[in-house]
Coordinates of C-alpha atoms in Angstrom, one line a residue:
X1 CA 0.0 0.0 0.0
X2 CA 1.1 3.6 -0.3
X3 CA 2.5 5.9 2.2
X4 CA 2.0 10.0 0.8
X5 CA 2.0 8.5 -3.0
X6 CA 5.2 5.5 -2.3
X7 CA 4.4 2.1 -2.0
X8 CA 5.8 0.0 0.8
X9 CA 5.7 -3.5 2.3
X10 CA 6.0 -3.2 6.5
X11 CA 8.9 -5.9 6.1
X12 CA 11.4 -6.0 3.0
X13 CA 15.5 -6.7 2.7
X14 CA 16.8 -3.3 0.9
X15 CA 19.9 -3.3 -1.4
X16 CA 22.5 -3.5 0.9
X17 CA 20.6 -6.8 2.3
X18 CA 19.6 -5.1 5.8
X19 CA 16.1 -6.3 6.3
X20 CA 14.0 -2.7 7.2
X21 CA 10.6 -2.9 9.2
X22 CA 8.3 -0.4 9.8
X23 CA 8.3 0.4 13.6
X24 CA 4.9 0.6 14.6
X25 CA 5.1 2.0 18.1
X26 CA 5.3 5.6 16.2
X27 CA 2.3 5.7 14.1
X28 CA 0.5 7.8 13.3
X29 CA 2.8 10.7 14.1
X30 CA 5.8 9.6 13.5
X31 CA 6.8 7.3 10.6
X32 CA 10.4 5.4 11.3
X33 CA 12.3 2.6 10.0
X34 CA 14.1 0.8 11.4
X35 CA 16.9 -2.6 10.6
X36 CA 17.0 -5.8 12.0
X37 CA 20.5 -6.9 12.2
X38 CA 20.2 -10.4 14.5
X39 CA 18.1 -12.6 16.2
X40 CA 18.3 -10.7 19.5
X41 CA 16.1 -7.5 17.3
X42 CA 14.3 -9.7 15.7
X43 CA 12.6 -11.2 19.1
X44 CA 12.7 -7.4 20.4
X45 CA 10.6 -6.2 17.2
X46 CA 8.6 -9.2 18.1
X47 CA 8.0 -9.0 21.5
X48 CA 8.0 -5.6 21.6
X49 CA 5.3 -5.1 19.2
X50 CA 7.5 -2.9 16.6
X51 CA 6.1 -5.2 14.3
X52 CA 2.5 -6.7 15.3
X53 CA -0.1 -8.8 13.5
X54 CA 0.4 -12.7 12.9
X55 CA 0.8 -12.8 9.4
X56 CA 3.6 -10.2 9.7
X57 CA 4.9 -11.4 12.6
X58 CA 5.1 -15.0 10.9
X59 CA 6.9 -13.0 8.2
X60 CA 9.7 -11.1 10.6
X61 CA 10.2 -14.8 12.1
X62 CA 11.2 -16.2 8.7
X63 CA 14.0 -13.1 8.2
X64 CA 15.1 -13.6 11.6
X65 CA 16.0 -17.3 10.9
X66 CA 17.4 -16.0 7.7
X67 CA 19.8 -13.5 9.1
X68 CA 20.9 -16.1 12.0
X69 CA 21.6 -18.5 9.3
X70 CA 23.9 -16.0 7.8
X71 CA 25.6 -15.3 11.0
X72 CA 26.0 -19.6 11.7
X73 CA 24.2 -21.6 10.1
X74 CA 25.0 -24.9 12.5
X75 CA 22.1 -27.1 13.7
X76 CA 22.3 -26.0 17.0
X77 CA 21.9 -22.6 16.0
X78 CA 18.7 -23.7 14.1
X79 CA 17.0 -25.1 16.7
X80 CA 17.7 -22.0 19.0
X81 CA 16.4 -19.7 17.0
X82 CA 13.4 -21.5 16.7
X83 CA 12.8 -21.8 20.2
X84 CA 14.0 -18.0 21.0
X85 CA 11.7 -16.5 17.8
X86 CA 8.6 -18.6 19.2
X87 CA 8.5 -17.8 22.7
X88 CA 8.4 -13.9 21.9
X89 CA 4.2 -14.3 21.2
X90 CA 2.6 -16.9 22.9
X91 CA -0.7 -16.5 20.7
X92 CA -0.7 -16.4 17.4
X93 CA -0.3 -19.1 15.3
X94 CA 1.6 -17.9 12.1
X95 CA 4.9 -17.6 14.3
X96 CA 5.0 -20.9 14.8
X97 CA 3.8 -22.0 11.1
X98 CA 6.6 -20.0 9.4
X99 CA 9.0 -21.4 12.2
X100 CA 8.4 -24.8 11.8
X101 CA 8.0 -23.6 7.8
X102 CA 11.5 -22.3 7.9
X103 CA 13.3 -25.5 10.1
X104 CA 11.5 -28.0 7.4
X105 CA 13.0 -26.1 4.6
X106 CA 16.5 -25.9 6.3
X107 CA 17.0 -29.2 8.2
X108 CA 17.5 -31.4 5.5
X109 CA 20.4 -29.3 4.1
X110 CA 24.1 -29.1 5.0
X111 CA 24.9 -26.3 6.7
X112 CA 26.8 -24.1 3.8
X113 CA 23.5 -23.9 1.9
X114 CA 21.3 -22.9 4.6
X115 CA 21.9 -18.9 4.4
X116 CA 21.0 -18.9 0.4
X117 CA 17.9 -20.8 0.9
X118 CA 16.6 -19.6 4.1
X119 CA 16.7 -16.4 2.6
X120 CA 14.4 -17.7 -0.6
X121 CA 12.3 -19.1 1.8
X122 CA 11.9 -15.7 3.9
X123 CA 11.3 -13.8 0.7
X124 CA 8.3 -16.4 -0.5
X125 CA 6.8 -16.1 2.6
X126 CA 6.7 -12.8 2.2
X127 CA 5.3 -13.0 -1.3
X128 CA 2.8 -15.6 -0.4
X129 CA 0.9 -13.8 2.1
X130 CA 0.8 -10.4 -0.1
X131 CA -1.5 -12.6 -2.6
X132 CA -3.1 -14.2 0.2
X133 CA -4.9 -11.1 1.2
X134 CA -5.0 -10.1 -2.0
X135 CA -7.1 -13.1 -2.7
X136 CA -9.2 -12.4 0.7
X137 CA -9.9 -8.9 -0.7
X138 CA -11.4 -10.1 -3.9
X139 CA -14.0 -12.3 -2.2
X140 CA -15.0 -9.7 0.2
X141 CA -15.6 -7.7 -2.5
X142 CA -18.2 -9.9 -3.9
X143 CA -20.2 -9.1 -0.5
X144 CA -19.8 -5.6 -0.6
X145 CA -21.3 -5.2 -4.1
X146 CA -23.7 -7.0 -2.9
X147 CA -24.9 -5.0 0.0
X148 CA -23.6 -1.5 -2.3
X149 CA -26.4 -2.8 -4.7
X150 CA -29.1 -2.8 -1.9
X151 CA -28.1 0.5 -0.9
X152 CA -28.5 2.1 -4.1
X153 CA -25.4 3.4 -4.1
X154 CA -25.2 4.6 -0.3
X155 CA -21.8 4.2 1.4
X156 CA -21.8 0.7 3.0
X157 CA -20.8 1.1 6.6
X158 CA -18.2 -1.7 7.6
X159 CA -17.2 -2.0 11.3
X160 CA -13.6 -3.1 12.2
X161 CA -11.7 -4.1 15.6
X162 CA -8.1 -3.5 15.8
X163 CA -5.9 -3.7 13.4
X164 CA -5.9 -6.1 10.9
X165 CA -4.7 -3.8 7.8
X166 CA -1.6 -4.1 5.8
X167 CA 0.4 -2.8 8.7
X168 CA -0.3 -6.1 10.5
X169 CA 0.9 -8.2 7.3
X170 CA 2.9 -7.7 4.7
X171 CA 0.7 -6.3 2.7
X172 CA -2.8 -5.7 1.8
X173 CA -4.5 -6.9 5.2
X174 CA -6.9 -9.4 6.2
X175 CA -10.0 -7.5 7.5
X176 CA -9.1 -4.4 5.2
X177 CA -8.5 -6.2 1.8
X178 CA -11.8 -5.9 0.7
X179 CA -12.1 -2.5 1.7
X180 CA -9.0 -1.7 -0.3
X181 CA -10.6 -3.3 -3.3
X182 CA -13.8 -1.8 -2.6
X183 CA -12.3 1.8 -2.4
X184 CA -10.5 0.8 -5.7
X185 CA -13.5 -0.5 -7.8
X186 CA -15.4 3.2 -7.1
X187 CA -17.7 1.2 -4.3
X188 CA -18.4 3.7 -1.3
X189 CA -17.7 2.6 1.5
X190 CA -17.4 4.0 4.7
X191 CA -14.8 2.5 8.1
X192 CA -16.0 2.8 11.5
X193 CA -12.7 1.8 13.8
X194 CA -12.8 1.0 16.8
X195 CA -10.2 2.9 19.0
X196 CA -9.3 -0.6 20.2
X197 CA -7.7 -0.6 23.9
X198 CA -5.3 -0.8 25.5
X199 CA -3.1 -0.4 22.8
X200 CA -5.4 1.6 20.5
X201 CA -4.4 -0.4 17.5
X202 CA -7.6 0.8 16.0
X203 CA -7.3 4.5 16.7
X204 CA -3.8 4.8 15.8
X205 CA -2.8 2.3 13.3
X206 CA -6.1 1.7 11.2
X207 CA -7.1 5.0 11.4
X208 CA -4.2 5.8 9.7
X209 CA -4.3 3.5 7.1
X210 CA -7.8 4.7 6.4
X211 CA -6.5 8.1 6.0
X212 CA -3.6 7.3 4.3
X213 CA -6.0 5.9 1.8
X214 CA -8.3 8.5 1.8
X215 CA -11.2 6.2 2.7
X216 CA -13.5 7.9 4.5
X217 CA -13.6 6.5 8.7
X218 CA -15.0 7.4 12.2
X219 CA -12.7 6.4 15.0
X220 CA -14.9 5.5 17.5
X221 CA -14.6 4.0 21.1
X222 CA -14.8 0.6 21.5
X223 CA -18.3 0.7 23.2
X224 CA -20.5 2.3 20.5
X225 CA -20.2 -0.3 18.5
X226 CA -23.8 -2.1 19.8
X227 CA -24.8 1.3 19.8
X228 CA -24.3 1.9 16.4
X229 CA -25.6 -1.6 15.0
X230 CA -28.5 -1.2 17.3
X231 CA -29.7 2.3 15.0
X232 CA -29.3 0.5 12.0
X233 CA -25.7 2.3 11.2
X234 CA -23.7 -0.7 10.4
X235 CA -23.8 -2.7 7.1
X236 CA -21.4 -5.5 8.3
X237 CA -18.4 -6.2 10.4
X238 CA -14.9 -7.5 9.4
X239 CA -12.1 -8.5 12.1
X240 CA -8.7 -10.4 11.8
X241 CA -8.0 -13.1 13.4
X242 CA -4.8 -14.3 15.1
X243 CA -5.9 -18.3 15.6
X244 CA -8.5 -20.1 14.0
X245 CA -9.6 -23.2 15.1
X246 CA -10.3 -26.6 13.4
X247 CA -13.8 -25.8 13.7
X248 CA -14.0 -22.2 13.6
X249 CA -14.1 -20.5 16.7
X250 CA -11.4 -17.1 15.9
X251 CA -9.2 -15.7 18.4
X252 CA -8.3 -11.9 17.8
X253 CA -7.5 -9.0 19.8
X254 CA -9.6 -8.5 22.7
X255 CA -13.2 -6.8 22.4
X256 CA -13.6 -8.7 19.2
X257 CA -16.1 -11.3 21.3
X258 CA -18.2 -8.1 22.0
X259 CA -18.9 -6.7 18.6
X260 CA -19.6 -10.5 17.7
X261 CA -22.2 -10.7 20.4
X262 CA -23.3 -7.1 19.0
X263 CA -23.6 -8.2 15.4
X264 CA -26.0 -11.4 16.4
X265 CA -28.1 -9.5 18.6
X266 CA -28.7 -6.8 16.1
X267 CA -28.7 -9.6 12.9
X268 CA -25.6 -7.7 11.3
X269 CA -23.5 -10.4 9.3
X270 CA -19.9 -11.0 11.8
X271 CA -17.1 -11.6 8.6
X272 CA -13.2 -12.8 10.1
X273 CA -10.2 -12.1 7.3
X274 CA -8.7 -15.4 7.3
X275 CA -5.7 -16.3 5.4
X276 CA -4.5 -20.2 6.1
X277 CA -1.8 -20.3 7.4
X278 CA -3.9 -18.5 10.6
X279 CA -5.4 -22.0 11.2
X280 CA -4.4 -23.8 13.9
X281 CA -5.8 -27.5 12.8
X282 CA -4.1 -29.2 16.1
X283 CA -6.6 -27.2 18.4
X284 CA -10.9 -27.7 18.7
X285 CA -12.1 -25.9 21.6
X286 CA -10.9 -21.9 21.1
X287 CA -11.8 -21.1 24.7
X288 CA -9.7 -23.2 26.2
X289 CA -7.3 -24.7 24.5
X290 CA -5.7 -21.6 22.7
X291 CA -3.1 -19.6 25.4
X292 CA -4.3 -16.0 25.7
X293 CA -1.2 -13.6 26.2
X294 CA -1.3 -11.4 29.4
X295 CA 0.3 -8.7 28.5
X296 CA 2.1 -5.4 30.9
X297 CA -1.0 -3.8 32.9
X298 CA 1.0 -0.4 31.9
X299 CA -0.5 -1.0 28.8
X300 CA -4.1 -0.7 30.8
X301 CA -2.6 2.3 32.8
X302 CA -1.3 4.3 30.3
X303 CA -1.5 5.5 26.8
X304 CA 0.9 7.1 24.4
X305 CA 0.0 10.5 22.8
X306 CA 1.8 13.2 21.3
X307 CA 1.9 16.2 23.6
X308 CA 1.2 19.5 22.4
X309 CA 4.8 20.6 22.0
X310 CA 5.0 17.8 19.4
X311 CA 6.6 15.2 21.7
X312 CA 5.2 11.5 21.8
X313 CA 4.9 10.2 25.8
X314 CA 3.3 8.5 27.5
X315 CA 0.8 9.4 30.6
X316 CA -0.5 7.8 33.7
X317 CA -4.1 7.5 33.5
X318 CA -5.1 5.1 36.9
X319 CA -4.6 5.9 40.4
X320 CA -1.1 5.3 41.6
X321 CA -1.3 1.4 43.1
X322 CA -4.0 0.1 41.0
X323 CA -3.0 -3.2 39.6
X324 CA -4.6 -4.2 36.2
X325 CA -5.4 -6.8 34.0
X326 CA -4.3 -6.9 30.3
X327 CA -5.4 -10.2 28.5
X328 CA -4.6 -9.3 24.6
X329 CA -7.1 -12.0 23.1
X330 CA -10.2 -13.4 23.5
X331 CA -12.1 -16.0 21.6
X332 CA -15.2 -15.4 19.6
X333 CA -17.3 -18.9 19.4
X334 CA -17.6 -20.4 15.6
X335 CA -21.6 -19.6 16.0
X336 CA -21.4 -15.9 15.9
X337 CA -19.1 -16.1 12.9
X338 CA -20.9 -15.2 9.5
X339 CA -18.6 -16.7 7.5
X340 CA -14.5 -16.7 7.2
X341 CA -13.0 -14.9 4.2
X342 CA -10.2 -17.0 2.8
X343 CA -7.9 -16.7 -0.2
X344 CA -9.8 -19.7 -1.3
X345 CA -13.5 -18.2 -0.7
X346 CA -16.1 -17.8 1.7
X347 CA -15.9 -20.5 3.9
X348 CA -18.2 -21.5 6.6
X349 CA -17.2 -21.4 10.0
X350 CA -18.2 -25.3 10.7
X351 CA -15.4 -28.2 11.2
X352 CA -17.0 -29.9 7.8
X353 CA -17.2 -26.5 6.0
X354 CA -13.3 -25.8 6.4
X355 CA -11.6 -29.2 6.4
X356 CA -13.5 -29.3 2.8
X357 CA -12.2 -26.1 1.8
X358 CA -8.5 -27.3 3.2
X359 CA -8.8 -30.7 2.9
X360 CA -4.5 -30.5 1.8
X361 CA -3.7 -28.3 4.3
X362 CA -5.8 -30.7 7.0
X363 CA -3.7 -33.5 5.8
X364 CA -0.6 -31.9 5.6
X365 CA -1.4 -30.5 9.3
X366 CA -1.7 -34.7 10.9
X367 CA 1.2 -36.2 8.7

């Protein structure tokens, strides 16, 4: 996507083959970039949250392994990697898939070959999940035709949680591909974002992307969403998702449960952007089998702003002493879920519906 007219990826390896991220602790007042040189910054960017989002954090994984490879390339320091990389986020799946993507490429090979290919690998990774949610865009486009055409050419109003743009992949986004191709194809459409908290992915991140875009947006709090569906403002819903279950349930940032509940109550169709590699085919039950990452509780207590001198800080908004909770996730039950938008098509969120749609995948998953 494109960034005042220049098109970027939030991952790539430049010329001098430094791999560059965007650092998204910054946005939206502040645009940096910044290199990963070693493992140690790629689990910091990780952990961190410079770069966020499975499918992009999947993607970082794959350069970190790369880049250790380069530096020793030994078997030892293969497995390490793979254990230091997938302890930094305990939630979503793609950080394990590209892991265990990464060691399946590399372990059969001697040791001097491992840099060159680990490398290719990293780079089709990359590749792969751009047309990924390019493919997710172009069948939630179909849907938003569809409701365009029963407007009569009134903005559809979409509602979306977080940040699932092309900030948290590598490009494109899950829950904002079809928005993209929307905006693209002349459809009007209209964004209301959730401010998301505590980390305000929403407000600062998606917001921005929207602008960036010029897509017209509301930022609104997290709590007017039932509001909003309940007067008949919303058209549909579209989340990420950062595990997806064997039979559907979808585990995304937390909040996402609510609008879900929201959407049923008011009968507004509940869509999840999933690409495949988000599905987690060893795990049934999302509520309790999938490990919900507590995060700081300074992320509860304060926020980040820029001041009016022009200054980004951050301020204390609780009473000194008062300890908080910061679960990142929750899980949103299969049965609220419309459908899941896939590179391969709708698909419904049922055990049958998806292990037909990814019957390979499935099998590939068990062997």
């Amino acid at each position: 996507m494109k960034i005042d007219g220049t098109p970027y990826r939030t991952i790539w390896r430049d010329g001098s083959g430094t791999v560059q991220v965007i650092d998204q602790r910054w946005l939206p007042h502040e645009l940096r970039i910044v290199p990963l040189r070693d493992r140690a910054e790629f689990a910091t960017a990780i952990r961190d949250m410079w770069v966020r989002g499975a499918p992009l954090i999947g993607a970082t994984a794959a350069w970190g392994v790369a880049v250790q490879m380069e530096a020793d390339p030994s078997d030892a320091s293969l497995a390490e990697t793979w254990e230091v990389l997938h302890e930094t986020r305990p939630t979503a799946i793609n950080l394990r898939w590209a892991l265990d993507e990464m060691h399946r490429t590399l372990a059969p090979l001697p040791p001097a070959m491992r840099a060159a290919a680990a490398a290719q690998r990293a780079a089709e990774i990359c590749d792969e999940d751009v047309e990924i949610n390019r493919q997710i865009g172009l069948h939630g486009l179909k849907i938003i035709r569809e409701i365009a055409a029963r407007k009569g050419g009134r903005p559809v109003n979409i509602l979306t949680h977080c940040n699932a743009g092309w900030l948290a992949t590598v490009d494109w986004g899950t829950a904002t591909s079809p928005i993209y191709h929307a905006h693209e194809a002349g459809i009007p459409v209209h964004v209301f974002v959730d401010e998301t908290r505590p980390r305000n992915q929403g407000a600062q991140l998606t917001a921005w992307e929207m602008n960036s875009h010029g897509i017209p947006h509301d930022l609104i709090v997290d709590n007017a969403g039932g509001h909003l569906m309940q007067h008949g403002e919303v058209d549909m819903v579209i989340v990420g998702t950062d595990r997806t279950t064997a039979r559907g349930d979808v585990c995304n940032k937390i909040g996402t449960y609510l609008k879900a509940l929201a959407a049923r109550a008011n009968g507004v169709p509940f869509y999840v952007g999933l690409p495949s590699p988000t599905i987690d085919w060893r795990v049934h039950d999302g509520v309790k089998e999938i490990p919900i990452e507590e995060r700081s509780g300074t992320e509860v207590t304060q926020v980040q702003g820029r001041a009016s001198d022009g200054t980004i800080r951050n301020v204390q908004i609780s009473p000194d002493g008062t300890p908080a909770r910061n679960p990142a996730f929750d899980v949103t039950p299969a049965e609220l879920v419309t459908g899941l938008l896939t590179e391969r098509g709708l698909c419904p969120a049922t055990e049958s519906g998806m292990s037909a749609m990814f019957a390979d995948l499935k099998a590939a998953a068990a062997a």
